[in-house]
XYZ file of C-alpha atoms in Angstrom:
652
model
C -88.382 65.396 -138.893
C -86.836 62.827 -136.505
C -83.782 64.984 -135.907
C -85.814 68.184 -135.384
C -88.194 66.559 -132.884
C -85.397 64.955 -130.862
C -83.302 68.141 -130.815
C -86.329 70.002 -129.459
C -86.654 67.381 -126.707
C -82.951 67.616 -125.854
C -83.184 71.422 -125.587
C -86.212 71.198 -123.283
C -84.556 68.548 -121.067
C -81.373 70.586 -120.714
C -83.400 73.724 -119.980
C -85.309 71.973 -117.203
C -82.178 70.442 -115.654
C -81.654 71.819 -112.129
C -78.921 74.424 -111.844
C -77.020 72.307 -109.316
C -76.703 69.359 -111.685
C -73.214 68.827 -113.059
C -72.780 67.559 -116.592
C -70.444 64.605 -116.447
C -69.604 61.077 -117.478
C -68.794 58.711 -114.658
C -67.585 55.132 -114.160
C -69.117 53.324 -111.213
C -68.530 49.890 -109.670
C -70.990 47.080 -110.313
C -73.810 46.598 -107.820
C -74.277 42.912 -108.584
C -72.360 39.931 -109.906
C -74.447 38.245 -112.637
C -72.241 35.130 -112.665
C -72.843 34.380 -108.993
C -76.465 35.472 -109.238
C -77.172 33.043 -112.085
C -74.771 30.156 -111.470
C -74.928 29.777 -107.694
C -78.510 30.728 -107.044
C -81.404 28.403 -107.817
C -84.841 29.671 -108.909
C -85.904 29.485 -105.275
C -83.163 31.963 -104.389
C -81.014 29.554 -102.397
C -77.509 28.352 -103.029
C -77.415 24.988 -104.737
C -77.509 22.198 -102.184
C -75.204 20.218 -104.450
C -72.638 22.996 -104.153
C -72.937 22.914 -100.383
C -72.780 19.136 -100.298
C -69.498 19.176 -102.218
C -67.776 20.618 -99.152
C -65.756 17.689 -97.854
C -65.224 17.315 -94.126
C -61.666 15.970 -94.272
C -58.789 18.168 -93.092
C -56.302 19.316 -95.714
C -52.723 18.061 -95.554
C -49.652 20.027 -96.632
C -48.851 21.412 -99.083
C -51.888 23.687 -99.332
C -51.887 25.489 -102.690
C -54.480 27.259 -104.830
C -53.780 29.380 -107.920
C -57.469 29.754 -108.945
C -56.843 28.723 -112.562
C -59.825 26.374 -112.694
C -63.063 27.081 -114.567
C -65.375 27.251 -111.537
C -66.466 30.705 -110.317
C -66.339 29.564 -106.674
C -63.225 28.514 -104.718
C -62.150 24.869 -104.702
C -64.305 23.410 -101.942
C -61.719 20.768 -101.110
C -59.509 23.634 -99.855
C -61.923 26.379 -98.803
C -64.989 26.293 -96.548
C -66.936 29.219 -98.054
C -67.661 30.761 -101.447
C -67.998 34.515 -100.940
C -65.248 35.483 -103.392
C -65.475 35.399 -107.201
C -62.917 33.188 -108.995
C -62.239 34.655 -112.445
C -59.667 35.659 -115.061
C -61.156 39.096 -115.836
C -60.463 41.420 -112.903
C -56.688 41.104 -112.444
C -54.238 43.541 -114.057
C -50.791 42.288 -115.059
C -50.882 39.430 -112.594
C -48.332 36.621 -112.820
C -51.095 34.064 -113.079
C -54.295 33.487 -115.044
C -57.055 33.312 -112.452
C -57.579 35.139 -109.154
C -59.964 35.246 -106.218
C -61.650 38.661 -106.316
C -62.926 40.227 -103.087
C -65.603 42.922 -103.209
C -68.707 44.157 -101.403
C -71.030 41.557 -102.934
C -72.181 38.478 -101.067
C -72.076 34.856 -102.266
C -75.303 35.385 -104.220
C -73.811 38.330 -106.131
C -75.753 41.066 -104.292
C -74.565 43.928 -102.094
C -74.135 42.818 -98.475
C -77.137 43.590 -96.305
C -74.817 45.155 -93.683
C -73.254 47.537 -96.241
C -72.711 51.094 -94.993
C -70.711 54.157 -95.970
C -68.269 53.282 -93.166
C -65.989 50.228 -93.623
C -67.852 46.975 -93.005
C -66.821 43.315 -93.175
C -67.503 42.115 -96.718
C -66.025 39.134 -98.585
C -63.950 36.548 -96.809
C -62.164 33.394 -97.921
C -61.726 30.772 -95.219
C -59.588 27.661 -95.449
C -60.742 24.244 -94.386
C -59.142 22.711 -91.340
C -55.469 21.991 -92.116
C -53.219 19.340 -90.554
C -50.533 21.701 -89.330
C -49.578 19.229 -86.609
C -48.059 16.580 -88.901
C -46.718 15.751 -92.321
C -47.495 12.399 -93.890
C -44.897 11.911 -96.641
C -42.460 10.311 -96.984
C -43.514 9.170 -93.492
C -45.702 10.618 -90.782
C -44.063 12.842 -88.199
C -44.857 15.927 -86.148
C -44.203 19.387 -87.593
C -41.656 21.396 -85.595
C -40.392 24.980 -85.724
C -37.275 23.871 -87.598
C -39.497 22.966 -90.555
C -39.980 26.707 -91.266
C -43.693 26.839 -91.964
C -44.707 29.760 -94.203
C -47.952 31.050 -95.647
C -47.471 33.021 -98.866
C -49.795 34.720 -101.356
C -50.005 37.466 -103.951
C -52.431 40.357 -103.728
C -53.477 43.417 -105.733
C -55.930 46.250 -105.010
C -58.402 47.394 -107.685
C -57.097 45.417 -110.678
C -59.437 46.283 -113.550
C -62.270 47.029 -111.135
C -62.889 49.632 -108.456
C -60.153 50.818 -106.096
C -60.712 50.267 -102.365
C -60.757 53.486 -100.334
C -57.943 54.260 -97.832
C -60.278 53.328 -94.964
C -60.953 49.922 -96.582
C -58.575 47.037 -95.987
C -57.601 43.432 -96.701
C -56.745 41.254 -93.696
C -55.118 37.873 -93.148
C -56.263 36.162 -89.963
C -55.390 32.939 -88.134
C -57.856 31.068 -85.943
C -56.640 30.483 -82.405
C -58.453 28.374 -79.806
C -56.789 29.552 -76.608
C -58.699 30.138 -74.435
C -61.694 30.299 -76.807
C -61.824 30.310 -80.643
C -61.250 33.740 -82.154
C -59.567 35.231 -85.230
C -56.218 36.990 -84.867
C -55.155 39.525 -87.507
C -51.665 38.589 -88.725
C -51.304 40.964 -91.691
C -53.264 43.806 -93.273
C -53.105 46.329 -96.117
C -55.061 49.557 -96.476
C -57.016 50.339 -99.614
C -55.463 52.321 -102.450
C -55.564 52.811 -106.195
C -53.535 50.430 -108.331
C -51.187 53.156 -109.584
C -50.501 54.186 -105.975
C -49.823 50.536 -105.137
C -47.357 50.271 -108.050
C -45.571 53.458 -106.985
C -45.295 52.154 -103.435
C -44.133 48.598 -104.189
C -42.829 48.653 -107.774
C -45.131 45.830 -108.842
C -48.788 45.325 -109.767
C -49.016 42.063 -107.821
C -47.141 41.842 -104.527
C -46.042 38.675 -102.782
C -46.374 38.312 -99.013
C -44.609 35.634 -96.930
C -45.810 34.998 -93.380
C -43.694 32.737 -91.147
C -45.754 30.741 -88.656
C -43.648 30.585 -85.486
C -46.222 30.286 -82.694
C -46.288 26.500 -82.571
C -48.356 26.391 -79.375
C -51.228 28.295 -80.980
C -51.146 27.098 -84.589
C -49.435 23.707 -84.975
C -52.771 21.935 -84.616
C -54.735 19.303 -86.531
C -57.459 21.857 -87.334
C -55.518 25.021 -88.188
C -57.442 27.567 -90.242
C -56.677 30.910 -91.864
C -58.823 33.379 -93.752
C -58.692 36.565 -95.796
C -61.228 39.279 -94.973
C -61.990 42.394 -97.014
C -63.454 45.512 -95.437
C -65.366 47.630 -97.943
C -67.507 50.770 -97.928
C -70.322 52.148 -100.018
C -69.687 55.083 -102.278
C -72.624 57.287 -103.037
C -74.175 60.286 -104.716
C -77.360 62.298 -104.357
C -79.034 60.126 -107.013
C -79.795 56.482 -106.058
C -78.748 55.293 -109.516
C -75.193 56.464 -108.807
C -74.860 54.713 -105.454
C -72.633 51.697 -105.741
C -70.225 49.407 -104.035
C -67.289 47.207 -104.944
C -63.762 47.886 -103.585
C -61.877 45.120 -105.358
C -58.931 43.100 -104.081
C -57.395 40.214 -106.045
C -55.643 37.356 -104.223
C -53.652 34.640 -105.963
C -51.245 31.717 -105.458
C -52.070 30.996 -101.816
C -49.548 28.507 -100.449
C -48.968 26.966 -97.029
C -46.017 24.588 -96.761
C -42.773 23.735 -95.037
C -39.275 25.089 -95.737
C -40.558 28.462 -96.898
C -38.142 31.272 -97.647
C -38.724 34.951 -98.380
C -37.884 34.310 -102.039
C -39.396 30.822 -102.211
C -40.923 29.951 -105.572
C -40.955 26.184 -105.508
C -44.248 25.825 -107.343
C -42.802 24.766 -110.692
C -45.068 26.175 -113.392
C -44.827 27.917 -116.758
C -47.834 29.312 -118.536
C -49.968 32.188 -119.730
C -50.899 34.918 -117.280
C -53.889 36.254 -119.216
C -56.683 34.948 -121.412
C -56.053 34.263 -125.089
C -56.405 37.418 -127.220
C -58.598 38.103 -130.234
C -56.833 38.114 -133.615
C -58.735 41.290 -134.502
C -56.901 44.510 -133.729
C -59.797 46.575 -132.383
C -62.707 44.174 -131.938
C -63.541 40.929 -130.230
C -66.057 40.162 -132.952
C -67.172 41.665 -136.268
C -69.837 40.722 -138.837
C -68.396 38.012 -141.058
C -69.637 39.711 -144.224
C -67.880 42.955 -143.257
C -64.696 41.038 -142.401
C -64.756 39.096 -145.672
C -65.046 42.349 -147.686
C -61.722 43.669 -146.345
C -60.049 41.343 -143.818
C -56.838 43.374 -143.520
C -58.868 46.240 -142.056
C -59.623 44.065 -139.029
C -56.683 41.685 -138.544
C -54.077 42.487 -135.910
C -50.403 42.638 -136.905
C -49.208 40.988 -133.697
C -50.700 39.392 -130.593
C -49.891 40.189 -126.958
C -49.011 37.126 -124.907
C -48.134 37.305 -121.200
C -45.901 34.346 -120.353
C -44.596 33.628 -116.871
C -42.386 31.223 -114.960
C -43.357 30.781 -111.305
C -40.268 28.738 -110.503
C -37.114 30.124 -108.899
C -34.901 28.916 -111.776
C -34.871 29.280 -115.568
C -37.069 26.766 -117.393
C -36.690 25.807 -121.083
C -39.823 25.604 -123.228
C -41.300 26.107 -126.702
C -44.255 28.197 -127.857
C -46.646 27.894 -130.798
C -50.158 28.794 -131.847
C -52.613 27.346 -134.341
C -55.765 28.644 -136.011
C -58.429 25.919 -136.170
C -61.762 25.594 -137.910
C -64.851 24.642 -135.902
C -64.294 20.975 -136.829
C -60.780 21.059 -135.344
C -58.856 21.076 -138.644
C -55.801 23.361 -138.789
C -56.007 26.520 -140.916
C -52.577 27.974 -140.124
C -49.873 27.729 -137.480
C -46.958 29.647 -136.006
C -43.868 28.142 -134.370
C -42.148 30.493 -131.926
C -39.258 28.086 -131.377
C -37.436 27.179 -128.165
C -36.159 29.443 -125.441
C -35.561 29.625 -121.700
C -38.032 31.477 -119.477
C -36.495 33.319 -116.492
C -38.340 33.544 -113.138
C -41.212 36.004 -113.053
C -40.295 37.289 -109.585
C -36.996 38.726 -110.810
C -37.731 39.360 -114.503
C -41.475 39.870 -114.945
C -43.216 38.690 -118.109
C -41.030 36.914 -120.647
C -40.317 39.631 -123.238
C -38.835 37.446 -125.995
C -40.571 39.047 -128.979
C -41.409 35.875 -130.988
C -43.362 34.717 -127.920
C -44.550 37.932 -126.276
C -45.513 39.611 -129.572
C -46.008 36.762 -132.066
C -46.839 37.957 -135.597
C -50.161 37.330 -137.330
C -48.875 36.015 -140.653
C -52.121 35.135 -142.394
C -55.725 36.227 -142.329
C -58.558 34.156 -140.944
C -60.287 32.512 -143.945
C -62.928 34.626 -145.668
C -66.019 33.835 -147.728
C -65.234 35.479 -151.094
C -68.661 34.642 -152.532
C -70.732 36.220 -149.761
C -72.686 33.024 -149.104
C -71.761 32.561 -145.428
C -73.020 35.075 -142.901
C -71.155 33.602 -139.911
C -68.045 31.606 -139.014
C -66.221 30.398 -135.898
C -62.498 29.739 -135.559
C -60.347 28.769 -132.578
C -56.870 30.130 -131.861
C -54.957 27.721 -129.632
C -51.781 28.881 -127.867
C -49.520 26.181 -126.412
C -46.476 26.421 -124.157
C -44.578 23.170 -123.547
C -41.593 22.359 -121.367
C -38.531 20.744 -122.924
C -39.241 17.016 -122.519
C -35.531 16.206 -122.945
C -34.669 17.915 -119.645
C -35.757 16.418 -116.296
C -36.777 19.749 -114.736
C -39.166 20.553 -117.612
C -40.978 17.249 -118.145
C -44.741 17.642 -117.909
C -44.703 21.433 -117.771
C -46.922 23.466 -120.060
C -50.109 25.400 -120.543
C -52.782 25.839 -123.234
C -55.279 28.638 -123.787
C -57.850 29.043 -126.561
C -59.674 32.018 -128.041
C -62.980 31.471 -129.832
C -62.970 33.908 -132.763
C -66.675 34.245 -133.444
C -67.840 36.321 -136.411
C -71.591 36.433 -137.042
C -73.676 39.588 -137.560
C -72.588 42.016 -134.828
C -69.707 44.288 -133.840
C -68.203 43.866 -130.349
C -65.506 46.103 -128.894
C -66.044 44.413 -125.510
C -65.303 40.879 -124.329
C -68.744 40.390 -122.768
C -67.697 40.847 -119.123
C -68.291 44.234 -117.429
C -65.805 45.311 -114.792
C -67.560 48.639 -114.191
C -70.661 50.622 -115.146
C -70.807 53.767 -117.305
C -73.253 56.621 -117.041
C -74.029 60.230 -117.915
C -75.917 63.138 -116.425
C -77.967 65.404 -116.838
C -81.215 64.806 -118.691
C -80.602 65.298 -122.402
C -77.082 63.871 -122.223
C -76.105 61.845 -125.289
C -73.871 58.821 -125.685
C -72.570 57.537 -129.044
C -70.215 54.679 -129.975
C -68.574 54.745 -133.429
C -68.437 51.744 -135.801
C -66.661 51.736 -139.187
C -67.804 49.715 -142.204
C -65.898 48.150 -145.068
C -69.002 48.236 -147.281
C -72.518 49.694 -147.136
C -74.888 47.641 -145.004
C -78.128 47.703 -143.002
C -78.462 48.187 -139.240
C -81.279 45.941 -138.022
C -80.900 45.700 -134.248
C -78.819 46.801 -131.276
C -77.685 44.676 -128.338
C -77.055 46.330 -124.993
C -75.823 45.113 -121.641
C -77.072 47.138 -118.680
C -75.943 46.446 -115.122
C -78.562 45.798 -112.481
C -78.481 48.435 -109.731
C -79.932 48.862 -106.254
C -83.720 49.327 -106.214
C -83.785 49.273 -110.052
C -82.876 52.955 -109.988
C -81.671 52.898 -113.608
C -85.117 51.954 -114.955
C -85.405 55.320 -116.709
C -86.433 56.068 -120.290
C -83.965 56.859 -123.054
C -84.104 57.255 -126.829
C -82.083 54.615 -128.672
C -80.373 56.745 -131.327
C -78.351 56.198 -134.514
C -76.192 58.918 -136.090
C -74.198 59.095 -139.296
C -70.574 60.263 -139.341
C -69.563 63.919 -139.517
C -65.777 63.994 -139.940
C -65.110 61.734 -136.989
C -67.941 62.773 -134.665
C -71.693 61.992 -134.587
C -73.575 63.904 -137.240
C -77.102 63.686 -138.589
C -79.601 61.578 -136.625
C -80.671 58.558 -138.702
C -83.043 56.937 -136.234
C -84.425 57.962 -132.839
C -87.963 56.643 -132.775
C -87.390 53.961 -130.146
C -87.882 54.984 -126.496
C -86.857 52.330 -123.975
C -85.833 51.540 -120.444
C -82.877 49.265 -119.554
C -83.845 45.594 -119.606
C -81.953 42.533 -118.461
C -81.568 38.993 -119.774
C -82.266 35.985 -117.562
C -78.819 34.434 -117.876
C -75.308 35.555 -117.027
C -73.632 38.175 -119.213
C -76.442 38.019 -121.774
C -77.335 41.031 -123.871
C -80.843 42.173 -124.613
C -81.597 42.883 -128.252
C -83.647 45.805 -129.515
C -84.893 45.148 -133.037
C -85.415 48.415 -134.898
C -88.918 49.083 -136.208
C -87.358 50.399 -139.401
C -83.948 49.103 -140.479
C -81.344 51.834 -141.078
C -79.077 51.884 -144.162
C -75.507 52.739 -143.064
C -72.266 53.378 -144.910
C -68.642 54.302 -144.108
C -69.226 54.829 -140.370
C -72.156 55.219 -137.997
C -72.792 55.734 -134.273
C -75.161 53.972 -131.873
C -76.124 55.243 -128.434
C -78.837 57.127 -126.624
C -80.344 60.385 -125.517
C -81.469 60.112 -121.918
C -84.521 61.722 -120.376
C -83.454 62.002 -116.695
C -80.405 62.768 -114.571
C -80.133 59.115 -113.585
C -77.193 56.899 -114.438
C -78.402 54.264 -116.921
C -75.375 52.193 -115.864
C -74.422 50.330 -119.022
C -71.709 47.678 -118.814
C -68.121 48.920 -119.245
C -65.328 46.520 -120.205
C -61.762 47.535 -119.333
C -60.004 44.665 -121.112
C -59.514 46.679 -124.333
C -59.207 50.427 -124.818
C -61.890 51.776 -127.157
C -61.773 55.307 -125.770
C -61.308 56.925 -129.191
C -64.649 55.541 -130.403
C -66.713 56.557 -127.349
C -68.349 60.002 -127.470
C -70.631 61.948 -125.152
C -72.468 65.255 -125.325
C -73.750 67.028 -122.213
C -73.584 70.669 -123.313
C -74.201 70.710 -127.063
C -70.653 69.679 -128.024
C -69.466 66.151 -128.759
C -66.387 65.064 -126.779
C -64.370 61.867 -126.648
C -64.723 59.873 -123.472
C -62.084 60.371 -120.800
C -62.193 56.696 -119.799
C -60.201 53.905 -121.495
C -62.383 50.880 -122.150
C -65.370 49.668 -124.150
C -69.059 50.490 -123.699
C -71.118 47.334 -124.067
C -73.212 48.238 -127.123
C -73.248 45.859 -130.107
C -74.927 46.847 -133.388
C -76.376 44.019 -135.510
C -76.127 44.445 -139.275
C -76.663 42.382 -142.403
C -79.229 41.245 -144.942
C -81.239 39.528 -142.211
C -81.281 38.873 -138.495
C -79.660 35.552 -137.717
C -81.656 33.085 -135.588
C -80.971 33.226 -131.857
C -79.312 29.804 -132.056
C -76.571 31.428 -134.121
C -76.124 34.157 -131.523
C -75.193 32.637 -128.154
C -74.947 36.060 -126.526
C -78.732 36.293 -126.855
C -79.880 32.857 -125.726
C -82.436 33.247 -122.966
C -82.510 29.541 -122.157
C -80.684 26.354 -123.005
C -77.427 24.727 -122.047
C -73.972 26.152 -121.494
C -70.720 24.234 -121.160
C -67.976 25.842 -119.152
C -65.398 25.678 -120.656
C -66.698 25.030 -124.178
C -63.102 24.375 -125.282
C -61.578 21.693 -123.040
C -57.805 21.355 -122.816
C -57.900 18.015 -120.959
C -57.578 19.701 -117.570
C -60.352 20.013 -114.984
C -64.055 19.335 -115.425
C -66.578 20.495 -118.000
C -69.348 22.246 -116.052
C -72.978 22.107 -117.217
C -75.446 24.957 -116.702
C -79.090 24.669 -117.789
C -81.082 27.873 -118.138
C -78.631 29.626 -115.850
C -78.938 27.002 -113.082
C -76.553 24.222 -112.034
C -78.488 20.945 -112.518
C -78.881 18.371 -109.753
C -78.538 15.158 -111.808
C -77.903 14.602 -115.519
C -77.125 11.961 -118.100
C -74.328 12.985 -120.478
C -73.763 11.562 -123.958
C -71.013 12.723 -126.292
C -70.894 12.100 -130.050
C -68.137 12.742 -132.579
C -68.946 14.388 -135.916
C -69.593 11.004 -137.527
C -72.391 10.399 -135.016
C -70.499 7.761 -133.017
C -71.219 7.680 -129.263
C -67.870 8.170 -127.473
C -68.994 8.848 -123.891
C -72.024 8.112 -121.720
C -72.236 8.737 -117.989
C -74.555 9.832 -115.189
C -73.330 12.672 -113.026
C -74.447 15.723 -111.069
C -73.403 18.867 -112.938
C -69.992 18.221 -114.470
C -68.084 15.602 -116.423
C -64.631 14.804 -117.814
C -64.333 13.544 -121.412
C -61.109 11.674 -120.658
C -59.819 9.487 -123.466
C -61.452 11.495 -126.256
C -59.235 12.707 -129.068
C -58.816 16.282 -130.223
C -61.673 17.626 -132.313
C -65.283 18.781 -132.232
C -68.052 16.877 -130.429
C -71.774 17.221 -129.773
C -72.721 16.900 -126.097
C -76.284 15.808 -125.272
C -77.454 16.309 -121.698
C -80.717 14.923 -120.323
C -82.091 16.136 -116.984
C -82.857 13.176 -114.748
C -85.817 14.828 -113.014
C -87.675 16.241 -116.040
C -86.318 14.169 -118.942
C -85.663 17.328 -120.985
C -82.658 17.177 -123.313
C -80.204 19.856 -124.433
C -77.239 19.870 -126.826
C -74.069 21.925 -127.110
C -70.812 21.739 -129.051
C -67.560 20.908 -127.242
C -64.050 21.332 -128.658
C -61.229 19.191 -127.217
C -57.607 20.279 -127.597
C -54.277 19.144 -126.223
């Protein structure tokens, strides 16, 4: 009955579709940045005054360097005077460094610029603080002269994993001159292009630019400033829900210093260029009960590690990884041994197989008795310089992946780079999920992108299909008609609990049948290719998606729905720690209900209940002196007295 009624509706919708409508699936850029919208903006809609107040007034002395590897989503305010760009580790593609500043057509609050047009307009910019380019101060103060060879260098990349800037768009580097009046002079520029065009043109995915500063009269001042400016343009369609804007550029490793050379790489650093990977071969997360039934069906054979050396000479190091339980105890480990990493500029990523493709030699522990319905493990990757050699002392990097397995499947990493949509009315979307044992589908989590004027607030039928030889078959459930909804916090899914749970076995599909031509604009993650499991139907025939990536739909299965406290991707309020795994570098940032607090009291307890840290601060803290392991962090808001708790893992 369900299938017959829905098929009748689909036929009617397709029949009524205007003749000029074109059946298609389309990827579109995001029209908002939920991180900036939720982290930087207070409930009153204004940027946090504490964030503004953190902008120091002191001029920066040489060397000026920023590689954007810190946890904050805004640029380091001791170096930069604005916060229009988005600092992240998600939008770059094959960069030499983990962390970039991403330029797009969204303002500092994460919304499309009010001056946005279909012609190129000035969008994001990144402006340095005043820099003492008149003098150096170590080993002793003296004036800077032309013989010092002052250079500004940086890496850049169009598109990355996001949207490609159009040929009329551009990225500019400008210097501020004051003669006769202050104005910005364009020193360098690049026109927009797709990433594959960029690679064909330059032979690299991330290009380095070196700018010599030779006009001493104009720029060797005590208040020198430079900035990057992106010009973007709206893309559009007849339907408002398809109109969008992004035009991504990624900028990294910005350096201003003396004695620069065209091949200068004096920033001595070895480390990981991308985030830590999941140990599952196709998923970021799977239900723990499904994993425990057949773990080899999910475990990867090898991991992909991107290791780089920024220095101009070979650097010796060692690599290893460990699998840890939530309490910090070691489950298993892998020692990749010692080797020498050549410079990235001449050799690219280090392709030594025991490091670049380390084997997964054991499974993550299972629950053979079926008592546990969730588990969390941490995979810590460590790269350390050879302490016996002077040029390697103190070098190293650590990254951690939180392998969470509760009650849901996740092909995506939780961060959308683009939006996915279909047209016309009656179009169907289905994502395939395979089971290791029969189970029960109880809910579905979806992440929809917010769009201009809420144009994607259109009805659709949430639909479940069984498997028919590798494509969607019989409809199992289609009684739920919905419109896209949005959570109150960043990158949070909304959960639709099914009125009637659905028994599933072998494989099943979750998706929708839409009722209008509008793009529903669901989140699309490009970090992992799930193309073979994404299907669409616009003309009566199921086809695999043409786009590599993952549609952000997560089915929830099991004997029961776990409480929201066990599912952080659903929390509508509460505390977040960023990062939740601290590697003894940088600050731990606190966010309460999606807002940066003004003043807090922080207490930290080890698992025995012993208080190990207590301090008053604004919105961040450093647990210096605490040993490796798991801790409970209690935060009390000074103004309201409300308290929140969260787990923190400390690693070396």
